[in-house]
Coordinates of C-alpha atoms in Angstrom, one line a residue:
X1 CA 135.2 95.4 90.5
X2 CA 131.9 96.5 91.4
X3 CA 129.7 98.8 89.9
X4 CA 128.6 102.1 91.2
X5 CA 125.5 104.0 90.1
X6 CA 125.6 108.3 91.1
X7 CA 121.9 109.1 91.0
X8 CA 121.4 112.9 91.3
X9 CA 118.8 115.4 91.1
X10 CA 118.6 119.0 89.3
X11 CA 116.2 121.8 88.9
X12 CA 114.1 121.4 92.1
X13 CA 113.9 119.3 95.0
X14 CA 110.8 116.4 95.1
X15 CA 111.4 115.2 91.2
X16 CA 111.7 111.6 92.8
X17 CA 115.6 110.8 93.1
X18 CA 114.4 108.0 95.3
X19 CA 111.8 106.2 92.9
X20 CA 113.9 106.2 90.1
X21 CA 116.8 104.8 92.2
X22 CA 114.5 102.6 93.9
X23 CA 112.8 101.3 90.3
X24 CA 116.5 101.1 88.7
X25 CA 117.2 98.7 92.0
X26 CA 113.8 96.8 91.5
X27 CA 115.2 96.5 87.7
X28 CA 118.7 95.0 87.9
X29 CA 117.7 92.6 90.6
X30 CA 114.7 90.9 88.0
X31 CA 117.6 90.7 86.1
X32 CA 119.5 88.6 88.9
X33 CA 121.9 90.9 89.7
X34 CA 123.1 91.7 93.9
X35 CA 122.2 95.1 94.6
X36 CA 122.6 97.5 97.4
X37 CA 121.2 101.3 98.1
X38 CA 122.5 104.0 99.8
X39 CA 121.1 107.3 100.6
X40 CA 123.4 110.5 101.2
X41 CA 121.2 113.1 103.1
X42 CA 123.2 116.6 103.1
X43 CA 121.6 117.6 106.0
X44 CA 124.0 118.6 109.0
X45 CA 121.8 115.9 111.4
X46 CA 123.4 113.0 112.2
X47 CA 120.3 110.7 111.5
X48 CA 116.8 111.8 111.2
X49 CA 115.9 110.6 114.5
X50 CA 115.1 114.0 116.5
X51 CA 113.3 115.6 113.1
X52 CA 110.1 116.3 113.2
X53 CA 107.4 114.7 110.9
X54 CA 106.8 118.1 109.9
X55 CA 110.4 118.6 108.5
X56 CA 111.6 115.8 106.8
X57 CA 108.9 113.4 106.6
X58 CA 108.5 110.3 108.9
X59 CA 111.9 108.4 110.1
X60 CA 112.1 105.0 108.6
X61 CA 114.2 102.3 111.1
X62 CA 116.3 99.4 110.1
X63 CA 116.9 96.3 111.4
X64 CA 120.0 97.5 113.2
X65 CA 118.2 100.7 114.8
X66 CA 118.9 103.0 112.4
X67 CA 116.7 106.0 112.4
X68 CA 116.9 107.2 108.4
X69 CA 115.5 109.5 106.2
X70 CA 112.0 108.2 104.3
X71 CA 114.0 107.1 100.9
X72 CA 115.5 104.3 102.5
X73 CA 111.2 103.2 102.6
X74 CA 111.4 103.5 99.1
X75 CA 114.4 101.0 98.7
X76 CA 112.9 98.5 100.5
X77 CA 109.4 98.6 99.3
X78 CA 110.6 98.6 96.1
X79 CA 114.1 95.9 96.1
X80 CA 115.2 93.3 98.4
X81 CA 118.5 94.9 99.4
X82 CA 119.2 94.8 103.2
X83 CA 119.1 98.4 104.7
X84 CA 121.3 99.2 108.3
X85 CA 122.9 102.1 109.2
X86 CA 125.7 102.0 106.9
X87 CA 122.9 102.6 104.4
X88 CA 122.2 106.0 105.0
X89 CA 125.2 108.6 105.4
X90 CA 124.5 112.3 106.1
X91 CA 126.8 115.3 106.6
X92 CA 126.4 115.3 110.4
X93 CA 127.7 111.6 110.3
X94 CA 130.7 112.3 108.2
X95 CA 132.1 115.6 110.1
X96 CA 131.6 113.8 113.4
X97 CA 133.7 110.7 112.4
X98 CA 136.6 113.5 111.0
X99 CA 136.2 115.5 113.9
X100 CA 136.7 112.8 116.5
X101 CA 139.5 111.7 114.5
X102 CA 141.5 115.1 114.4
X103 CA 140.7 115.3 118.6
X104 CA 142.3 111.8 118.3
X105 CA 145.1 113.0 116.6
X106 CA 144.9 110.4 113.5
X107 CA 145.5 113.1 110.7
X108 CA 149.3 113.3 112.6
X109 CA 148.5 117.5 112.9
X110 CA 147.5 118.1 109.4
X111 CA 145.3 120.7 108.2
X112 CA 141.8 119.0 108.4
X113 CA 139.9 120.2 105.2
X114 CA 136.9 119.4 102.7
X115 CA 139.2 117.5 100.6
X116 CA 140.3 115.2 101.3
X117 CA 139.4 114.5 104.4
X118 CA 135.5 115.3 104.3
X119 CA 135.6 113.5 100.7
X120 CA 137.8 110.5 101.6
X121 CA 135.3 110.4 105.0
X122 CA 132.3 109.7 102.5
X123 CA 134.2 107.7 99.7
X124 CA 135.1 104.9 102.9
X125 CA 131.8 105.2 103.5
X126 CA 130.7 104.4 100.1
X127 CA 133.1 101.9 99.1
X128 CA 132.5 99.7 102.5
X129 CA 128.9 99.0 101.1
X130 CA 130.2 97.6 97.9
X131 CA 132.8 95.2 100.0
X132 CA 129.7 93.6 101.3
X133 CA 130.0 90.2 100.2
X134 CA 127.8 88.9 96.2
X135 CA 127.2 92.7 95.6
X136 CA 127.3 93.1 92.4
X137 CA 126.0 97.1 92.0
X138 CA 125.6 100.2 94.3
X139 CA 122.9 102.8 93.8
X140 CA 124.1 106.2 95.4
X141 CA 121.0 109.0 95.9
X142 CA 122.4 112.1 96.7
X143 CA 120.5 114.3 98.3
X144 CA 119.3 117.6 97.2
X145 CA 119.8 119.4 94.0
X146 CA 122.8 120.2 92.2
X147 CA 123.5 123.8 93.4
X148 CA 123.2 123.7 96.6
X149 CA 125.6 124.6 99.0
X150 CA 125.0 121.2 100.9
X151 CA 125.1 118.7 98.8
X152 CA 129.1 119.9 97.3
X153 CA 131.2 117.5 99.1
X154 CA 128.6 114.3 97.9
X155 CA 129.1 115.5 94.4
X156 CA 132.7 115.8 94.9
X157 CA 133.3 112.5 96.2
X158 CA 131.1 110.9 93.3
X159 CA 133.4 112.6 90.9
X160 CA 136.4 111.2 92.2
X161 CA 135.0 107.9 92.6
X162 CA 133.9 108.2 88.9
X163 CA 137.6 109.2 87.9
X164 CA 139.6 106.9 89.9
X165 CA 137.2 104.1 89.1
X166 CA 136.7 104.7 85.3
X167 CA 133.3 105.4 83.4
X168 CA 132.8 101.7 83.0
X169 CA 132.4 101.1 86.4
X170 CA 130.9 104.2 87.6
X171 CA 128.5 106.4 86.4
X172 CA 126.0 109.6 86.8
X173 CA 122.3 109.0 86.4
X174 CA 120.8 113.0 86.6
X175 CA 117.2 113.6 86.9
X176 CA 116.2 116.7 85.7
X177 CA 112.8 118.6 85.2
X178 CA 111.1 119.1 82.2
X179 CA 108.5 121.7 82.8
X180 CA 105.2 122.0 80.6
X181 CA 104.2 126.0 79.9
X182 CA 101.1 127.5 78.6
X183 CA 99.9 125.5 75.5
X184 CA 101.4 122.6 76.4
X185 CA 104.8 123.2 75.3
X186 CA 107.9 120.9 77.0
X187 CA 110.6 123.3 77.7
X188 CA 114.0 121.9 78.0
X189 CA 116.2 124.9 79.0
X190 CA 116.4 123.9 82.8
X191 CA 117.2 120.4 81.9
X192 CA 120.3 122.3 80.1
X193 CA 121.2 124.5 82.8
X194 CA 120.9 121.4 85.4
X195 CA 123.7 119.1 83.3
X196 CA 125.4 122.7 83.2
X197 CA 125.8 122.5 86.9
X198 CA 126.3 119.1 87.2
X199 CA 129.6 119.6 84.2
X200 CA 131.0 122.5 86.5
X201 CA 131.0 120.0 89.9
X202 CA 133.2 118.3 87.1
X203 CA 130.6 115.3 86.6
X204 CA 129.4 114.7 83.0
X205 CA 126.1 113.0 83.0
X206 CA 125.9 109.5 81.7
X207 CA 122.0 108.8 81.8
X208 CA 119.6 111.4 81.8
X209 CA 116.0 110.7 83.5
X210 CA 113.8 114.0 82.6
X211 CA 110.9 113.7 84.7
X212 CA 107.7 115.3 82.6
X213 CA 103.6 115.0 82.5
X214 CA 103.8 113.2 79.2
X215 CA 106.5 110.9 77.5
X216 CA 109.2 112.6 75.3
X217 CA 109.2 112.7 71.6
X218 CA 112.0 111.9 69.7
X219 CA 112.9 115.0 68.7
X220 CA 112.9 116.2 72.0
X221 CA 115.1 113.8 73.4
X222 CA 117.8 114.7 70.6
X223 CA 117.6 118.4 70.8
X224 CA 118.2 117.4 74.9
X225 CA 121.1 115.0 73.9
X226 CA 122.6 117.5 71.8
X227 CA 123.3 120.6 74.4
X228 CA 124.2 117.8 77.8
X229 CA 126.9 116.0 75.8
X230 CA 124.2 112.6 76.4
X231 CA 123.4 109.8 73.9
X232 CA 119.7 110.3 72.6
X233 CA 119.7 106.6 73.2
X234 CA 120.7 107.5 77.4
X235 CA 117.4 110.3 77.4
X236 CA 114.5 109.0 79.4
X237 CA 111.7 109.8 80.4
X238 CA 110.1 109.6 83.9
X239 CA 106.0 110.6 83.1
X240 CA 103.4 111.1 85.3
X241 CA 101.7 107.7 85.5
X242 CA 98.0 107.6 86.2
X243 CA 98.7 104.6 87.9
X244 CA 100.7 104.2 91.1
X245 CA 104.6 104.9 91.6
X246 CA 105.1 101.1 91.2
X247 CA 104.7 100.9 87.9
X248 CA 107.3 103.2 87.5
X249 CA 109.8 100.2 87.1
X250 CA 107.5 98.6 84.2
X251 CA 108.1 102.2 82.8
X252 CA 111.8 102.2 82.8
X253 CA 111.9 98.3 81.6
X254 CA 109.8 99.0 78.3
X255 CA 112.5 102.4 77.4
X256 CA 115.4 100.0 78.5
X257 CA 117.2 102.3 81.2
X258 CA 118.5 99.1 82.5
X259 CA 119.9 97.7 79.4
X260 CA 121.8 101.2 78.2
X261 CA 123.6 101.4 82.2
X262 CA 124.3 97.9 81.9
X263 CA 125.4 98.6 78.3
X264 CA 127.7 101.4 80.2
X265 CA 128.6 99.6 82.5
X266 CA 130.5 97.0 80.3
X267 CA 127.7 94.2 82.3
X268 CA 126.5 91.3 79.9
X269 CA 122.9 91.6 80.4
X270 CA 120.7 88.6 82.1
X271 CA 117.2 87.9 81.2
X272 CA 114.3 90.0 83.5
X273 CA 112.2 88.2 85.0
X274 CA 108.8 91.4 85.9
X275 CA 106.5 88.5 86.8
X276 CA 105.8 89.8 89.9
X277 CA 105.9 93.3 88.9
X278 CA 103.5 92.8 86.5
X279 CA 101.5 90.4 88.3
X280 CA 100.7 93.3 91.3
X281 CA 99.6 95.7 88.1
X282 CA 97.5 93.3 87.2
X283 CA 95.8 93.1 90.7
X284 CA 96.0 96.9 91.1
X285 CA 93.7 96.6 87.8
X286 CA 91.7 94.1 89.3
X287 CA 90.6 96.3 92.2
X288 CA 86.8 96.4 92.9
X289 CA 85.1 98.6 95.0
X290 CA 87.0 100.7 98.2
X291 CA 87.0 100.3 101.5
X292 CA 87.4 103.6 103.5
X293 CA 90.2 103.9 106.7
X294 CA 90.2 106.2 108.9
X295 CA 93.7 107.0 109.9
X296 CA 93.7 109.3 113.3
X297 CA 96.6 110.8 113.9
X298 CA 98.9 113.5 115.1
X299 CA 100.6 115.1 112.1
X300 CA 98.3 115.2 109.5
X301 CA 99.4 117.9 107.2
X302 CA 102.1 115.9 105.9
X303 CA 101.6 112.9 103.8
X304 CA 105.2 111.8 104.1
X305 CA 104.5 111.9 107.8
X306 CA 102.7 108.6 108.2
X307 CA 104.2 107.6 104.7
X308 CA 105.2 103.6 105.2
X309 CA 101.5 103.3 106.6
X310 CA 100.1 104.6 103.6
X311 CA 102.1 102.7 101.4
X312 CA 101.6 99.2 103.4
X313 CA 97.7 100.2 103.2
X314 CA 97.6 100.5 100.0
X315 CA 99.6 97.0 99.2
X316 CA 97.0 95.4 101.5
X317 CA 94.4 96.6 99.2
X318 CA 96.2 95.2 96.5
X319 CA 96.3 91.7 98.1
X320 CA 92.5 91.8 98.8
X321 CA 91.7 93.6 95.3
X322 CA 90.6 96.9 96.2
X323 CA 91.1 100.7 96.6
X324 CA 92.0 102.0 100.1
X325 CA 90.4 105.4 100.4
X326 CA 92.6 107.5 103.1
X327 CA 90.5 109.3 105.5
X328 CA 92.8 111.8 107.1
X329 CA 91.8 112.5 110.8
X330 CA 93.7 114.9 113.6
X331 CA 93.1 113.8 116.5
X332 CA 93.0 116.8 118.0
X333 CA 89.3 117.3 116.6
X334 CA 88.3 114.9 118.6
X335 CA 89.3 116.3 122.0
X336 CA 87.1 118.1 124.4
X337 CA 83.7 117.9 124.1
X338 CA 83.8 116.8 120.6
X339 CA 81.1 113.9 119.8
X340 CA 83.3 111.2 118.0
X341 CA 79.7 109.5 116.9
X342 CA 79.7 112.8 114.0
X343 CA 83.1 112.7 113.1
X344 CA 84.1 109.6 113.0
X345 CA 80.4 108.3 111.3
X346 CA 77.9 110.7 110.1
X347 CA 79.3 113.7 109.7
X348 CA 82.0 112.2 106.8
X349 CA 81.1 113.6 103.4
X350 CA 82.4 110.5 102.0
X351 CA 80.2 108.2 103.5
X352 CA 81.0 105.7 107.2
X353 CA 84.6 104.6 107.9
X354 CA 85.4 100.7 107.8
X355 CA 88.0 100.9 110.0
X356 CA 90.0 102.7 112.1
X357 CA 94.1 102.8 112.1
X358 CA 96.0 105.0 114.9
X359 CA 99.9 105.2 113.9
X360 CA 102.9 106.2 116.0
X361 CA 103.8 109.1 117.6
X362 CA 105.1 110.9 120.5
X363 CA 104.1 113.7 122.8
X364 CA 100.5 115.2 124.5
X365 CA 99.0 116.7 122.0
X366 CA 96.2 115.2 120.6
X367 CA 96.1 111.9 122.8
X368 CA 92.4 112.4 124.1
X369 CA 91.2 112.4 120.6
X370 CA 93.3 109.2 120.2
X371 CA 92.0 107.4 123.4
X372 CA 88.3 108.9 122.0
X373 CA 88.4 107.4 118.4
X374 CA 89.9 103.8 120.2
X375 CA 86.7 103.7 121.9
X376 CA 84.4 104.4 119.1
X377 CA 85.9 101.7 117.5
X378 CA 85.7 99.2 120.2
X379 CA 81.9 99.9 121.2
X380 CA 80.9 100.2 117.6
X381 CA 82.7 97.4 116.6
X382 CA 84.1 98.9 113.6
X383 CA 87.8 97.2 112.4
X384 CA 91.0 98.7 114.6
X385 CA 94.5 98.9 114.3
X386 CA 96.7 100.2 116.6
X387 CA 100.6 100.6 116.0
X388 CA 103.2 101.8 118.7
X389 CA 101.3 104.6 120.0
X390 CA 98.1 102.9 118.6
X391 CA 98.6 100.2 120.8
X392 CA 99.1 101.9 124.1
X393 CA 96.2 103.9 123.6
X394 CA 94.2 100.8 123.3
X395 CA 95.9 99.8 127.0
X396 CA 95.0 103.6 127.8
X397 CA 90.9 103.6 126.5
X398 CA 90.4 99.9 128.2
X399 CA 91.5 101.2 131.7
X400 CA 89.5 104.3 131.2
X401 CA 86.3 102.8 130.1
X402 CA 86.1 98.9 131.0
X403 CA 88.2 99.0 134.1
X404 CA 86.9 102.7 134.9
X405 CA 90.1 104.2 135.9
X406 CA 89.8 107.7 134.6
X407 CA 93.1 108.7 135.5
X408 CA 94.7 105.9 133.6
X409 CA 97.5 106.7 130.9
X410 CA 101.1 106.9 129.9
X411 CA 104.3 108.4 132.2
X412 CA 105.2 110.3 128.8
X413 CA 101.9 111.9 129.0
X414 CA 101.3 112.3 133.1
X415 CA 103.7 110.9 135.4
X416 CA 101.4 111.9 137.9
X417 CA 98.7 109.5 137.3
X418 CA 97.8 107.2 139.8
X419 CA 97.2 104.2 137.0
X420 CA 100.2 104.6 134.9
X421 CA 99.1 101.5 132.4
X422 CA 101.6 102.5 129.9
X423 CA 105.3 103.0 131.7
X424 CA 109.0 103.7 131.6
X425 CA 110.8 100.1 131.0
X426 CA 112.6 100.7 134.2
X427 CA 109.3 100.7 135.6
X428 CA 108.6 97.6 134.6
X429 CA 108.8 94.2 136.8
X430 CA 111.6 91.8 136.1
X431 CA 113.0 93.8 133.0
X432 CA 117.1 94.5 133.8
X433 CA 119.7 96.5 131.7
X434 CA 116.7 98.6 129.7
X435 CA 116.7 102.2 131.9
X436 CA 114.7 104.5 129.9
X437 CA 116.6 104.3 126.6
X438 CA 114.4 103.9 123.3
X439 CA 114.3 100.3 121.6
X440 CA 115.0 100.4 118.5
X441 CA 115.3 98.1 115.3
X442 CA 114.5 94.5 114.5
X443 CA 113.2 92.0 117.4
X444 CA 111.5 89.0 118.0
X445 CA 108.0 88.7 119.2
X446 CA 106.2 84.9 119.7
X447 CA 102.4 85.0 118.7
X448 CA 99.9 83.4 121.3
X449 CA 97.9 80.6 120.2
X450 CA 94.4 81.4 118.9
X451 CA 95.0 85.4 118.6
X452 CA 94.8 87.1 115.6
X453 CA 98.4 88.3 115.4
X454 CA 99.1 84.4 115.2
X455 CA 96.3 83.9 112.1
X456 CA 97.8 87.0 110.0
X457 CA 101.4 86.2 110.5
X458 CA 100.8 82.1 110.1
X459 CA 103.7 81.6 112.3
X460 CA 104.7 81.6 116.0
X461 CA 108.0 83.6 116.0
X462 CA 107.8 87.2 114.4
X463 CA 110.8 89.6 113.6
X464 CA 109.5 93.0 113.3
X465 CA 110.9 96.7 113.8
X466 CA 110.6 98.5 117.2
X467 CA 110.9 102.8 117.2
X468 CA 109.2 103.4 121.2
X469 CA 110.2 104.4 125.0
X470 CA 107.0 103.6 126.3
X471 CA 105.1 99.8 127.4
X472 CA 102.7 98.2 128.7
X473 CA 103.2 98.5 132.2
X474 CA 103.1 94.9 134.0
X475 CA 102.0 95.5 137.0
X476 CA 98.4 96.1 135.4
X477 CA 99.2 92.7 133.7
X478 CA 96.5 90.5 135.8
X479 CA 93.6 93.2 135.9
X480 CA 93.8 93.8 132.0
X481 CA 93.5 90.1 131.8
X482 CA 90.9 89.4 134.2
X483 CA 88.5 92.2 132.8
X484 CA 89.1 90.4 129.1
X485 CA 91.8 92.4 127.0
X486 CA 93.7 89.7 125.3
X487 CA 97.4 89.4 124.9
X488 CA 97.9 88.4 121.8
X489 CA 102.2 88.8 121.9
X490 CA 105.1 88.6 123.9
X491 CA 109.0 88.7 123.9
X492 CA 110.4 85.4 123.7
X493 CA 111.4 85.6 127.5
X494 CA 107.5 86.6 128.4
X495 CA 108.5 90.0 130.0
X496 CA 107.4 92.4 127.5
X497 CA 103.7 92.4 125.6
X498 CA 104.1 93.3 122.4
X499 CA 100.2 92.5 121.3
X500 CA 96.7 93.6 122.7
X501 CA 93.3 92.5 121.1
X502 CA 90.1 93.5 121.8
X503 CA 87.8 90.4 123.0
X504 CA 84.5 90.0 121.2
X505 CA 85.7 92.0 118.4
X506 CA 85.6 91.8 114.5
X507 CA 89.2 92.7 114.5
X508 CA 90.7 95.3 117.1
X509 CA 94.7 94.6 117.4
X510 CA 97.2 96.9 118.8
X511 CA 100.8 96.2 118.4
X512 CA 103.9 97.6 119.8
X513 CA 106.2 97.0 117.0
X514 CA 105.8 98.9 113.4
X515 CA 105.0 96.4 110.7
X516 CA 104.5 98.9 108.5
X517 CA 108.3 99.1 107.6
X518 CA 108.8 95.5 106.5
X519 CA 105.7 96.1 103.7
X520 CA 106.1 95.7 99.9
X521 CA 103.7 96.1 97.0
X522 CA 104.6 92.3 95.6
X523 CA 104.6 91.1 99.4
X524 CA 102.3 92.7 101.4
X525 CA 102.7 92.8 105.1
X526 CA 100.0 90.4 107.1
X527 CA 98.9 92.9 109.6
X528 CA 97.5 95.6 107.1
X529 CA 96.7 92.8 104.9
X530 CA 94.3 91.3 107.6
X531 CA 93.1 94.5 108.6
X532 CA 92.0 95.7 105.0
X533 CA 89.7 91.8 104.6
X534 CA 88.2 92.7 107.9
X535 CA 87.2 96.8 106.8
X536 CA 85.9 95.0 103.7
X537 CA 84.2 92.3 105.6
X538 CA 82.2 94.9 108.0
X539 CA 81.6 97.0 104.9
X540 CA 79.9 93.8 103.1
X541 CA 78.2 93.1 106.3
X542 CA 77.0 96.8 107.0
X543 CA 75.5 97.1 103.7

């Protein structure tokens, strides 16, 4: 049988459910073993996909299309398990499938309730990732904290699963608070009142993860142990490193979570191999200097908005040993008759950028700006990186200012334009069976020889992740060409280009796809890689 992990939160929301389950992942597979994650989001949405940045983060895509909450980031920067749709299960997701099967008539006129049929819904769910073929262990997050309204029917279907499976073969991992008061002091009564909760959803705590600013003593982790009903031996801590997040695994290893679940779990342990776990601490030691990014973008406020960008920036830094220094720009500033030469150079109190990223996005508002800092870049010649959005403003800025179209732009921005250089799929020539519909998920692109997409990736054929409505529109195909953009990528049937570079440039690459998502800290992706050497390459040569 395989074994099934409940990982749950308590106290307040944002203790990181999805790092621990993500480092606990990251664990058992050094160990060898076939994992798989999967994320239950009590939200009444049936994917994250019309959410906005603001509410719930950015929406990270699968292979498959899947628009999921930002966790499912975490698993995959973190393990090597395959994410899809089946990965991420949310409340809207369940009560549509039971719905349309009572209007089909399947329950035979029943009473539709809760339970079962809401908690058999999410147990099929649940159980169909563990059928998966060499999977040895299944990480559940649950959403939310214990003692919400939302999250009730999760819990309840975790507790039967733990019941009808046995405690050797499932079991609850809680993650509680632990929060320091004036002096210093650890207090440990919401940590009690948390496994309280968790005891009346009828769910007795196997592991306890108590996330604190400093690790626990040993007394404290027995006085804990004593009022949850938890070994002392099964009381972790989760401190605040001073580090990055992805130590966190390195941090679990040396207190043996692993080896007390497995332990639990009735699972002869295997040897851990944290080579390369320890090898990227030892390069995120080895760090010299900083180079600083500009990132100008549309929803700034939120970190988690733009959060797979961060994260695949900072493992580029990693790669080329050295900090990446965020620069957080809203791209609104630069509209109007703001002068891009102060913000994006002198005005900066932290000194000049050394290059320029523009992320996804969709709608008006702060496009200008966008198009604005593109063309800073280009004429200053400072490293740029364009990604979905990114890279159609490129398209935009070059039939602005080199082919001096001043109307040119998107349809999603003015589908009155008379240069519409960035268009509707079913405005394209020669593309069939598209119509306006988003594409979504995993695709192949083929690198042209000699671009710079080709010399970051090393290989022709790429397989990246597409979130977007909008291309390049082909009918501007020959004069983008002839006036020296560079197309630097293609779909494998030619119709579709999925790179632009700028010609004459240290490195100015827009692409269409979001490499961002296939990023890891041990593996980081090419693109960003790239794009980090050339910042620190024009900051070497600028000095």
């Amino acid at each position: 049988m395989n074994k099934y992990i409940f990982v749950t939160g308590g106290v307040c929301s944002s203790l990181g459910k999805g790092i621990a389950a993500s480092s606990l992942g990251a664990l058992l597979e050094c160990r060898g073993f076939n994992i798989r994650m999967i994320k239950c989001d009590p939200y009444i949405n049936v994917d994250a996909g019309t959410m906005s940045p603001y509410q719930h983060g950015e929406v990270y895509v699968t292979d498959d299309g899947a628009e999921t909450d930002l966790d499912l980031g975490n698993y995959a920067r973190f393990t090597s398990s395959p994410l899809s749709r089946a990965n991420s299960i949310t409340t809207g997701q369940v009560y549509d499938a039971v719905i349309r099967k009572e209007r089909e008539g399947r329950y035979l006129g029943r009473t539709v309730q809760v339970i079962p049929h809401i908690t058999d819904e999410i147990k099929g769910r649940i159980l169909a990732v563990g059928k998966e073929p060499d999977v040895d262990v299944v990480i559940v997050e649950i959403g939310g904290t214990v003692g919400d309204i939302e999250s009730i029917p999760f819990l309840e279907a975790a507790r039967q699963l733990i019941h009808e499976m046995g405690r050797t073969n499932a079991l609850s991992v809680h993650l509680t608070l632990l929060p320091e008061v004036a002096g210093g002091e650890l207090k440990t009564k919401p940590t009690q009142h948390s496994v309280k909760a968790m005891q009346e959803q009828g769910i007795q705590p196997d592991v306890l993860i108590c996330r604190a600013p400093v690790m626990l003593d040993e007394a404290t982790r027995r006085k804990i142990a004593l009022f949850t009903n938890v070994e002392t031996e099964a009381v972790f801590t989760s401190y605040d490193v001073n580090t990055t997040i992805y130590e966190i695994p390195l941090v679990f290893y040396e207190q043996k979570v692993d080896q007390v679940i497995l332990k639990k779990l009735n699972v002869e342990s295997r040897h851990a191999d944290l080579s390369a776990w320890r090898t990227m601490m030892d390069r995120f030691n080895a760090r010299k200097g900083s180079v600083r990014i500009g990132i100008v973008g549309k929803y700034m406020d939120l970190h988690d908005a733009y959060k797979s960008v961060y994260e695949a920036l900072f493992h580029a830094g990693l790669a080329n040993e050295t900090a990446v220094e965020l620069v957080k720009i809203d791209s609104s500033r630069l509209e109007g008759d703001a002068d891009p030469d102060q913000i994006l150079g002198k005005d900066l109190s932290g000194g000049p950028l050394d290059g320029i990223l523009v992320p996804g996005g969709f709608g008006q508002r702060g496009i200008n700006g966008m198009v604005k800092a593109a063309q800073w870049a280009r004429t200053h010649k400072v490293p740029y990186f364009g990604i979905c959005l990114g890279m159609q403003i490129m398209v935009i800025e070059w039939g602005r200012n080199v082919l001096g179209w001043a109307d040119a732009d998107s349809t999603e921005f003015n589908q009155e334009t008379k240069h519409p250089v960035v268009s509707l799929l079913e405005e394209q020539i020669d593309v069939k069976n598209y119509g306006g519909t988003m594409r979504l998920g995993r695709s192949e692109t083929v690198a042209v020889e000699g671009s710079k997409l080709l010399a970051a990736y090393g290989e022709a054929h790429i397989f990246e992740r597409h979130r977007h409505r909008y291309e390049f529109a082909n009918v501007y195909r020959k004069e983008m060409v002839e006036s020296g953009l560079k197309l630097g990528g293609f779909t494998p049937d030619g119709s579709l280009v999925e790179c632009v570079e700028w010609p004459d440039h240290v490195w100015g690459v827009g692409v269409q796809f979001h490499p961002e998502f296939t990023s890891k800290p041990i593996k980081p992706q090419p693109l960003f890689k790239d794009f980090v050497a050339a910042a620190k390459q024009y900051k070497k040569a600028r000095k």
